[in-house]
XYZ file of C-alpha atoms in Angstrom:
688
model
C 117.423 120.938 78.703
C 113.810 121.016 77.538
C 111.870 117.815 78.144
C 108.891 117.157 75.917
C 105.616 116.889 77.790
C 103.679 113.663 77.459
C 101.002 113.460 74.795
C 97.456 113.680 76.202
C 95.489 110.544 75.374
C 91.848 109.600 75.835
C 92.424 105.869 76.097
C 89.907 105.204 78.843
C 87.097 107.426 77.578
C 87.404 105.779 74.169
C 87.577 102.282 75.676
C 84.548 102.918 77.888
C 82.513 104.225 74.958
C 83.545 101.462 72.569
C 82.807 98.650 75.000
C 79.952 100.317 76.915
C 81.960 99.618 80.071
C 80.886 100.658 83.531
C 83.425 102.065 86.000
C 84.428 98.705 87.506
C 84.816 97.059 84.102
C 86.936 99.974 82.916
C 89.193 99.910 85.967
C 89.577 96.135 85.801
C 90.423 96.285 82.105
C 93.636 98.114 83.047
C 95.084 95.105 84.887
C 98.073 93.426 83.294
C 96.377 90.063 83.928
C 93.065 91.251 82.480
C 89.654 91.636 84.067
C 89.183 88.074 85.304
C 90.332 87.085 88.764
C 93.228 84.648 89.038
C 93.027 81.322 90.845
C 96.547 81.721 92.212
C 98.232 84.751 93.816
C 101.057 85.034 96.336
C 99.238 87.807 98.187
C 95.575 88.813 98.264
C 94.734 92.235 99.675
C 91.180 92.934 100.839
C 90.433 96.644 100.517
C 91.350 99.227 97.891
C 91.702 102.193 100.233
C 94.916 104.106 100.673
C 96.660 101.568 102.909
C 95.755 98.572 100.789
C 97.131 100.383 97.755
C 100.259 101.651 99.534
C 100.980 98.117 100.742
C 100.494 96.671 97.252
C 102.596 99.342 95.520
C 105.362 99.148 98.114
C 105.491 95.349 97.911
C 105.490 95.442 94.105
C 108.252 98.048 93.824
C 110.406 96.820 96.731
C 111.340 93.728 94.707
C 109.765 94.072 91.263
C 108.385 90.843 89.843
C 108.967 88.833 93.026
C 105.312 88.506 94.080
C 101.958 88.171 92.381
C 99.608 90.565 94.166
C 95.838 90.748 93.730
C 93.851 93.519 95.417
C 90.102 93.054 95.880
C 87.824 96.091 96.321
C 84.081 95.670 96.855
C 83.104 99.080 95.446
C 82.852 99.741 91.743
C 85.334 102.635 91.877
C 87.299 104.688 94.408
C 84.853 106.663 96.511
C 84.604 109.310 99.199
C 86.576 108.970 102.432
C 87.567 111.417 105.152
C 91.254 111.915 105.951
C 92.554 114.641 103.657
C 95.634 116.130 105.317
C 99.021 114.482 104.839
C 102.491 114.847 106.346
C 106.064 114.643 104.970
C 106.276 110.845 105.277
C 103.438 110.576 102.747
C 105.178 113.030 100.405
C 108.507 111.231 100.797
C 106.926 107.890 99.916
C 105.383 109.476 96.827
C 108.731 111.080 95.986
C 110.434 107.669 96.261
C 108.137 106.545 93.470
C 108.660 109.606 91.279
C 105.375 111.273 92.275
C 106.526 114.782 93.189
C 104.891 118.188 93.484
C 105.209 118.992 89.783
C 102.554 116.367 89.095
C 100.599 115.920 92.306
C 99.914 119.627 92.888
C 97.824 119.532 89.705
C 95.565 117.049 91.528
C 95.885 118.039 95.196
C 96.147 121.198 97.267
C 99.321 122.500 98.877
C 99.941 121.586 102.509
C 102.421 124.051 104.007
C 102.539 123.219 107.693
C 100.050 123.502 110.530
C 98.525 126.341 112.534
C 96.716 126.043 115.865
C 94.434 128.600 117.505
C 93.813 127.823 121.175
C 90.549 129.448 122.217
C 89.862 130.715 125.718
C 86.488 129.351 126.861
C 86.281 131.646 129.875
C 87.376 134.766 127.974
C 85.522 134.601 124.660
C 87.385 136.241 121.798
C 90.851 135.650 123.243
C 93.266 133.004 122.016
C 96.886 131.920 121.657
C 98.326 130.627 118.395
C 101.093 128.328 117.187
C 102.485 128.158 113.633
C 104.941 125.860 111.889
C 106.113 125.692 108.304
C 105.927 122.741 106.007
C 108.865 121.514 103.976
C 110.662 123.842 101.505
C 109.178 123.417 98.023
C 112.472 122.897 96.161
C 113.040 119.714 98.188
C 109.582 118.346 99.061
C 105.944 119.372 98.621
C 103.100 118.722 101.049
C 99.574 117.781 99.950
C 95.915 118.116 100.933
C 94.159 115.277 99.124
C 90.670 114.439 98.008
C 90.611 110.742 98.750
C 88.659 109.735 95.650
C 91.520 111.128 93.588
C 94.356 109.779 95.743
C 92.886 106.264 95.608
C 92.306 106.483 91.850
C 95.867 107.748 91.366
C 97.306 104.894 93.419
C 95.084 102.342 91.661
C 96.462 103.341 88.272
C 100.000 103.523 89.651
C 99.647 100.080 91.247
C 98.497 98.639 87.935
C 101.500 100.203 86.183
C 103.688 98.344 88.648
C 102.148 94.931 88.077
C 99.489 94.854 90.817
C 96.116 93.583 89.648
C 93.293 95.616 91.225
C 89.767 94.250 90.940
C 86.752 96.461 91.639
C 83.182 95.271 92.215
C 84.517 92.059 93.744
C 84.120 91.109 97.390
C 85.899 88.665 99.648
C 83.579 86.127 101.269
C 85.161 86.250 104.725
C 82.898 83.543 106.071
C 83.874 81.000 103.450
C 87.576 81.929 103.222
C 89.940 79.359 104.767
C 93.285 80.601 106.068
C 95.775 77.861 106.952
C 99.070 79.648 106.326
C 102.212 78.259 104.797
C 102.950 78.418 101.076
C 99.677 78.663 99.137
C 97.787 77.282 102.111
C 95.010 79.903 101.973
C 91.751 79.520 100.066
C 90.402 83.035 99.579
C 86.817 82.947 98.383
C 85.656 85.790 96.131
C 81.894 86.192 95.890
C 80.020 86.631 92.642
C 80.264 90.153 91.231
C 77.502 92.410 92.528
C 76.976 94.364 89.313
C 78.689 92.426 86.558
C 77.605 88.918 87.545
C 81.148 87.556 87.347
C 81.306 84.045 88.851
C 82.689 83.288 92.297
C 86.381 82.395 92.381
C 88.735 80.673 94.815
C 92.248 82.148 94.981
C 95.071 80.051 96.410
C 97.456 82.372 98.258
C 100.214 82.421 100.843
C 99.208 85.640 102.601
C 95.909 87.463 103.031
C 96.086 91.159 103.982
C 93.238 92.832 105.870
C 93.106 96.408 104.586
C 89.418 96.894 105.341
C 90.026 99.869 107.625
C 87.809 100.453 110.634
C 85.597 97.529 109.590
C 88.464 95.139 110.504
C 86.793 92.312 108.598
C 89.460 89.757 109.433
C 91.071 91.278 112.517
C 87.639 91.380 114.189
C 87.288 87.614 113.787
C 90.489 87.033 115.724
C 89.959 89.299 118.743
C 87.322 91.752 120.036
C 88.003 95.430 119.497
C 89.922 97.155 122.295
C 88.824 100.541 123.648
C 91.111 102.623 125.841
C 90.199 103.771 129.334
C 88.727 107.263 129.618
C 86.963 109.390 127.090
C 86.781 108.610 123.390
C 86.140 110.996 120.500
C 83.294 111.758 118.088
C 83.681 113.605 114.795
C 81.161 115.497 112.664
C 81.887 117.472 109.543
C 80.755 118.931 106.236
C 82.075 120.690 103.134
C 81.989 124.393 102.502
C 82.897 126.962 99.907
C 86.472 128.191 99.672
C 86.985 131.976 99.903
C 89.390 133.265 97.269
C 90.145 136.282 99.449
C 91.145 135.284 102.980
C 91.628 138.850 104.230
C 88.253 138.806 105.997
C 89.419 135.938 108.211
C 90.673 137.835 111.250
C 92.721 135.112 112.916
C 96.396 136.033 113.279
C 98.568 134.851 110.393
C 95.782 132.757 108.894
C 96.851 130.984 105.704
C 94.732 128.514 103.768
C 97.833 126.518 102.825
C 98.025 125.223 106.394
C 95.921 122.601 108.023
C 94.297 125.035 110.434
C 93.019 123.984 113.847
C 90.594 125.764 116.176
C 91.208 124.183 119.581
C 89.058 124.494 122.702
C 88.563 122.492 125.918
C 86.106 120.001 124.415
C 88.155 119.282 121.291
C 89.135 120.941 118.054
C 88.009 121.795 114.537
C 89.950 121.203 111.327
C 89.953 123.525 108.311
C 91.428 122.055 105.127
C 91.455 123.829 101.767
C 91.550 121.353 98.896
C 90.607 120.968 95.223
C 87.669 118.748 94.377
C 87.134 116.868 91.130
C 83.810 115.454 92.291
C 81.232 114.949 89.567
C 83.834 114.093 86.912
C 83.450 110.852 84.909
C 85.800 108.107 86.076
C 87.096 107.455 82.544
C 88.022 111.118 82.081
C 89.783 111.205 85.450
C 91.724 108.084 84.508
C 92.887 109.767 81.309
C 94.039 112.884 83.156
C 95.841 110.944 85.888
C 97.463 108.670 83.299
C 98.722 111.762 81.485
C 100.259 113.103 84.701
C 101.849 109.708 85.414
C 103.331 109.801 81.903
C 104.704 113.280 82.675
C 106.179 111.957 85.925
C 107.876 109.063 84.139
C 109.379 111.521 81.627
C 110.318 113.946 84.460
C 108.646 116.844 82.671
C 109.375 120.156 84.484
C 106.459 121.714 86.312
C 106.026 124.794 84.133
C 105.720 122.617 81.015
C 102.680 120.794 82.394
C 99.164 122.243 81.993
C 97.647 123.699 85.156
C 94.628 122.169 86.899
C 92.130 124.408 85.151
C 93.654 123.587 81.760
C 93.651 119.870 82.557
C 89.980 120.079 83.479
C 89.215 121.534 80.036
C 91.483 119.084 78.196
C 89.846 116.042 79.752
C 86.261 117.230 80.313
C 86.372 117.394 84.113
C 84.799 119.365 86.931
C 87.229 121.272 89.125
C 86.604 123.525 92.107
C 88.093 124.472 95.480
C 86.267 123.429 98.643
C 86.917 123.555 102.378
C 86.633 120.534 104.641
C 85.558 121.694 108.116
C 84.817 119.364 110.982
C 85.013 118.848 114.726
C 86.636 116.048 116.726
C 85.436 116.364 120.321
C 85.502 114.317 123.475
C 82.519 112.010 123.871
C 82.007 113.052 127.496
C 80.747 116.523 126.468
C 77.424 117.402 128.088
C 75.147 118.793 125.389
C 71.813 120.564 126.027
C 68.893 118.154 126.253
C 67.093 119.954 123.422
C 69.381 120.432 120.405
C 66.626 121.111 117.853
C 67.581 124.778 117.551
C 70.910 123.768 116.023
C 69.584 121.776 113.064
C 67.911 118.547 112.002
C 70.597 115.834 111.898
C 72.919 114.904 114.754
C 76.073 115.992 112.927
C 74.508 119.309 111.937
C 73.294 119.973 115.482
C 76.596 119.248 117.178
C 78.539 121.169 114.538
C 76.367 124.240 114.985
C 76.391 123.885 118.770
C 80.125 124.558 118.880
C 79.882 127.266 116.239
C 77.432 129.103 118.478
C 79.325 128.348 121.700
C 82.582 130.005 120.638
C 82.428 133.540 119.247
C 85.684 133.134 117.325
C 84.381 130.029 115.549
C 81.089 131.762 114.755
C 82.882 134.742 113.219
C 85.220 132.419 111.340
C 82.351 130.394 109.846
C 80.738 133.563 108.448
C 83.348 133.321 105.662
C 82.077 129.941 104.435
C 78.852 128.578 102.955
C 77.732 124.968 103.314
C 77.823 122.831 100.150
C 74.946 120.381 100.152
C 75.427 116.806 98.936
C 78.878 117.383 97.437
C 79.573 113.654 97.288
C 76.075 112.512 96.371
C 72.645 112.350 98.048
C 72.801 112.357 101.843
C 76.395 113.641 102.052
C 75.786 117.128 103.413
C 76.665 116.114 106.978
C 78.864 113.303 108.271
C 79.277 111.799 111.725
C 81.554 109.105 113.136
C 81.562 108.066 116.784
C 84.071 106.455 119.141
C 86.999 107.065 116.822
C 89.677 105.440 118.960
C 90.183 101.657 118.955
C 92.849 99.008 118.610
C 92.942 95.515 117.157
C 94.670 93.372 119.816
C 95.696 90.804 117.173
C 97.138 92.053 113.870
C 98.367 88.818 112.310
C 97.856 85.096 112.444
C 98.200 81.956 110.316
C 98.042 83.112 106.707
C 97.087 86.750 107.347
C 98.021 90.176 108.662
C 96.260 93.528 109.114
C 97.485 96.978 108.076
C 96.422 100.610 108.402
C 93.178 101.334 110.229
C 92.510 97.602 110.531
C 95.241 97.702 113.208
C 93.654 100.658 114.982
C 92.973 104.379 114.868
C 93.090 107.198 117.374
C 92.102 110.670 116.203
C 92.552 112.887 113.120
C 94.582 115.399 115.169
C 98.046 115.724 113.577
C 96.887 113.504 110.692
C 98.177 110.096 111.861
C 95.570 108.115 109.905
C 97.519 108.216 106.644
C 101.066 109.238 107.495
C 101.716 107.420 110.789
C 99.758 104.339 109.725
C 101.787 104.107 106.505
C 104.443 102.616 108.764
C 102.259 99.516 109.034
C 101.522 99.152 105.319
C 105.136 99.689 104.198
C 106.707 97.628 107.002
C 104.297 94.777 106.306
C 105.028 94.981 102.571
C 108.772 94.530 103.058
C 108.373 91.762 105.635
C 106.007 89.959 103.247
C 108.910 89.320 100.884
C 111.165 88.116 103.692
C 108.469 85.906 105.189
C 107.449 84.190 101.964
C 111.054 83.773 100.838
C 111.886 82.130 104.173
C 108.930 79.767 103.808
C 109.745 78.576 100.288
C 112.178 75.852 101.334
C 110.215 74.597 104.334
C 109.405 70.869 104.284
C 105.844 71.198 105.562
C 102.989 73.673 105.805
C 103.541 73.890 109.551
C 107.248 74.610 109.180
C 106.565 77.221 106.492
C 104.002 78.995 108.645
C 106.354 78.952 111.634
C 108.991 80.739 109.560
C 106.406 83.276 108.403
C 105.265 83.904 111.974
C 108.849 84.398 113.156
C 109.502 86.892 110.366
C 106.346 88.866 111.136
C 106.922 88.934 114.921
C 108.614 92.398 114.860
C 105.627 93.738 112.935
C 103.232 92.454 115.584
C 105.268 94.118 118.317
C 105.422 97.442 116.463
C 101.706 97.594 115.607
C 100.764 96.800 119.203
C 102.938 99.682 120.494
C 101.950 102.253 117.866
C 98.263 102.732 118.674
C 98.676 103.176 122.488
C 101.479 105.682 121.839
C 99.285 107.683 119.459
C 96.382 107.471 121.909
C 98.539 108.932 124.674
C 99.640 111.636 122.226
C 96.042 112.644 121.639
C 95.121 112.660 125.315
C 98.169 114.860 125.958
C 97.040 117.348 123.327
C 93.416 117.291 124.456
C 94.181 117.983 128.116
C 96.352 120.916 127.018
C 93.417 122.332 125.022
C 91.943 123.128 128.442
C 94.045 126.318 128.697
C 95.369 128.321 125.716
C 98.789 128.742 127.335
C 99.291 124.994 127.488
C 98.503 124.479 123.833
C 100.930 127.171 122.700
C 103.762 126.419 125.134
C 103.530 122.725 126.008
C 101.690 120.120 123.910
C 102.090 121.552 120.423
C 105.680 122.561 121.059
C 106.519 119.039 122.203
C 104.727 117.592 119.198
C 107.156 119.376 116.905
C 110.183 119.132 119.183
C 109.830 115.348 119.276
C 108.129 114.768 115.925
C 110.375 116.930 113.742
C 113.490 117.142 115.903
C 113.370 113.428 116.718
C 116.930 112.339 117.540
C 118.519 110.208 114.840
C 115.622 110.500 112.408
C 115.436 114.132 111.307
C 114.358 114.389 107.695
C 116.578 117.379 106.932
C 119.592 115.216 107.780
C 118.547 112.758 105.086
C 118.229 115.624 102.561
C 114.448 115.171 102.580
C 114.958 111.954 100.645
C 114.178 108.418 101.716
C 114.843 105.179 99.860
C 113.780 101.555 100.179
C 116.725 101.136 102.531
C 115.708 104.034 104.794
C 111.941 104.586 104.510
C 110.655 101.847 106.803
C 113.335 102.328 109.488
C 112.491 106.024 109.555
C 108.743 105.439 109.536
C 108.641 102.927 112.393
C 110.950 105.075 114.522
C 109.025 108.304 113.896
C 105.428 107.790 115.122
C 105.072 111.598 115.444
C 107.655 111.554 118.239
C 105.125 109.903 120.536
C 107.679 107.343 121.755
C 110.528 109.793 122.425
C 111.295 109.508 126.182
C 111.247 113.267 126.894
C 107.920 113.591 125.089
C 106.428 110.686 127.018
C 107.573 112.214 130.328
C 105.844 115.535 129.662
C 102.751 113.888 128.186
C 102.230 111.687 131.225
C 102.708 114.632 133.577
C 100.106 116.672 131.688
C 97.581 113.848 131.738
C 98.247 113.205 135.431
C 97.677 116.854 136.351
C 94.733 117.762 134.138
C 92.738 114.665 133.153
C 91.108 114.309 136.624
C 89.762 117.889 136.479
C 86.108 117.856 135.263
C 85.791 119.064 131.686
C 83.384 121.823 132.683
C 85.854 123.292 135.202
C 88.656 125.765 134.576
C 92.155 124.400 135.074
C 93.639 126.236 138.102
C 96.317 128.767 137.247
C 98.741 127.066 139.632
C 98.342 123.796 137.698
C 98.945 125.571 134.398
C 102.143 127.135 135.732
C 103.296 123.866 137.274
C 102.969 122.063 133.952
C 104.682 124.831 131.970
C 107.554 124.903 134.466
C 107.873 121.109 134.313
C 107.794 121.141 130.511
C 110.407 123.901 130.389
C 112.781 121.949 132.624
C 112.580 118.883 130.378
C 112.839 121.065 127.265
C 115.926 122.867 128.596
C 117.707 119.569 129.167
C 116.654 118.324 125.735
C 117.940 121.460 123.986
C 121.216 121.417 125.911
C 121.765 117.774 124.985
C 122.098 118.867 121.309
C 120.080 115.781 120.326
C 117.176 117.877 119.055
C 119.105 120.515 117.098
C 116.932 122.081 114.408
C 116.392 125.418 112.732
C 113.548 126.130 115.136
C 113.646 129.917 114.666
C 112.894 129.545 110.959
C 110.313 126.780 111.394
C 108.209 128.275 114.199
C 106.734 131.625 115.062
C 107.226 132.728 118.677
C 110.276 130.506 119.269
C 114.007 131.115 118.921
C 116.575 128.508 117.953
C 116.847 127.355 121.595
C 113.055 127.016 121.767
C 112.562 129.933 124.125
C 108.961 131.105 123.853
C 108.872 134.779 122.836
C 105.485 136.106 121.793
C 107.010 139.160 120.102
C 109.069 136.974 117.751
C 106.336 136.580 115.134
C 108.443 135.873 112.045
C 109.604 132.626 110.422
C 110.577 131.354 106.952
C 108.192 132.178 104.105
C 107.640 129.070 101.970
C 104.289 129.776 100.249
C 102.357 132.662 98.720
C 98.900 133.036 97.214
C 98.460 133.237 93.475
C 97.356 136.755 92.586
C 95.108 135.298 89.915
C 93.063 132.420 91.346
C 93.964 132.661 95.044
C 95.520 129.177 95.241
C 98.437 128.780 97.629
C 101.694 128.094 95.819
C 104.917 126.539 97.042
C 107.855 128.872 96.506
C 110.346 127.511 94.015
C 112.491 129.591 91.666
C 111.870 127.129 88.802
C 108.077 127.239 89.177
C 106.982 130.518 87.612
C 103.443 129.414 86.712
C 100.550 128.784 89.072
C 99.815 125.066 88.951
C 96.111 125.781 89.542
C 95.346 128.550 86.989
C 98.568 129.020 84.993
C 99.176 132.683 85.889
C 102.854 133.611 85.787
C 104.647 135.101 88.775
C 107.826 137.121 89.106
C 111.173 135.850 90.361
C 110.534 137.686 93.626
C 107.093 136.120 94.012
C 108.571 132.631 93.521
C 111.489 133.064 95.921
C 111.707 131.617 99.432
C 112.369 134.130 102.200
C 114.609 132.580 104.862
C 113.918 134.349 108.119
C 116.415 134.399 109.844
C 118.450 134.644 106.616
C 120.622 131.819 105.308
C 123.950 132.524 103.635
C 123.157 129.889 100.997
C 119.694 128.542 100.216
C 119.849 124.795 100.722
C 119.455 121.898 103.125
C 123.127 121.907 104.095
C 122.755 125.522 105.238
C 119.620 124.624 107.218
C 121.483 121.830 109.015
C 124.485 124.082 109.619
C 122.191 126.756 111.081
C 120.579 124.139 113.336
C 123.919 122.918 114.650
C 125.538 126.338 115.100
C 123.757 127.939 118.021
C 124.236 131.708 118.037
C 126.085 133.470 120.841
C 123.581 136.323 120.695
C 120.049 135.792 121.895
C 117.020 136.208 119.701
C 116.141 139.270 121.762
C 119.317 141.071 120.677
C 118.728 140.085 117.069
C 115.205 141.431 117.233
C 116.347 144.649 118.924
C 118.634 145.252 115.962
C 116.103 144.255 113.301
C 114.108 146.861 111.439
C 111.548 144.197 110.558
C 110.723 143.200 114.125
C 109.345 145.213 117.049
C 111.797 146.504 119.611
C 111.732 144.515 122.818
C 111.891 145.917 126.288
C 113.129 143.938 129.239
C 111.931 140.391 128.695
C 112.445 137.545 131.150
C 115.136 135.081 130.212
C 112.843 132.093 130.631
C 109.714 131.297 128.636
C 106.760 133.608 129.013
C 103.721 132.436 130.968
C 101.132 135.016 130.058
């Protein structure tokens, strides 16, 4: 059945022109309650970043109409932030709210899994690699997001769901009084910076700190906690995006992945994403509103204009860029004189590692730096001491979510996806806590009930950050030798994170609901709390962390760790608790997770558009490129299951995972015309 596409409207451009509205006034005019702040709100959220918005949307849609929610954002509009790569839990949350690939891939880039290249410091030019697929397009799409657009999208979506979002307004944390109980808080909002709106006091029951790494409220309740050992510094910039990737000589390089170049000191990310920077806010609001209308009407993907067409329809700027940055240990010993590498600290350290590793230098020859993409002074970025934790995440009348609870490292993208467990969990407990407090006979009794309800949240948030910190240290110590990255840390990340017992997404049909999302999210944590994972991680840190960073890890230590990992892996596989279609998900691994370097095939879930070069998810019902509109053939749109599936679908994937073949992958490859013949290979994993 043909569904009529939504009608493009220019509501916000016309409103801005008619009223001579600035960005904040225009955004605030979209609130159901109008532009003026209320004096009463059940919940006040400080911070309009991704976690503040996810919390507000989740709370508003969990029990529609149950709470009045006001979100306060000090900036005049959504602005630049780092953190562009997402994981399936982000996509599943969007899917829960009707925001699927048909609509979001017009705004964002495709994220189809992760690839890691583990560079050999002592043997320049040599490396090992690890590749995993994303989720199959017919069931779930993955996204690389420009944060200005994701925050603007969620702002408009929040407003559609009854959340009032106020820009150019700032909480006066010094004057705010938090006493807890029902409407016991007095949240003071300072006078508007640009519009001169008067100061306002909002009576509320709960105040949510979503101020990210600034921890505006959490910092007042306890000093920041730093973990023992090294921390991490990041420096990055934005570069052009090559349409033709054939000159990039890394094995199986695909721009649809989040690509990682890993080396003993740290790693570099490479993220291909569309940028709408330089577009007027009103025009962006019109385009996003149109796509939200399409989502509400469930318009099929091929009936929606592509990104390039949308840019013309709404008067927008659209281009592809590449986010490239390094996250390295802060105990690296740099040369005393770094002037040869550039002018600014970020530029110097970035170029230092480009010059140090021949593979990175050759790789970077395919990209050109974009100066000041996000405004004056935004050519280079630096952020130091990334890892921290807030020891206290809630108290009388308040709680913290997202990065206000803590952050570890951008490796494996936990900043959005793993931390969404805090924003969604807190949103659901907010309803339970305030409902429990309604019938209390005193402010003290009401607050006691709220504290009791939030106690599980406190416990979870306090466990999450140390677990993620250990995860990062595990990965970083394994960067010390390419064999460890390919055969130990990254394997365990996927074994535990995707094959996590009891919480595999394929066994929920790649669908989560309000009944299942939070339980899944708080039990996932990238597999960092799975006992087998923890055992191997601690062993790796014990063996390698004491070895000076400048030294080579002894071969005997490398072999000891691989042997230890293999013994734990063997028991895990034989337990049948981690059953998964590993041979289709991963290169170099069979279904029993034996490491076989000659097994270089896996499922094919994405292809490049032959017109614009964008990476496209493979779906038989998507014949048009969502970036440029070029049509593709049935063959070009079809998934290739490798090994083949009898029937294309999630039930077949689960059946394949649970039916372990009697023949080994080596026999299958011997008989395959598409794979190289194998000579006598050892039965256990290869240690090359």
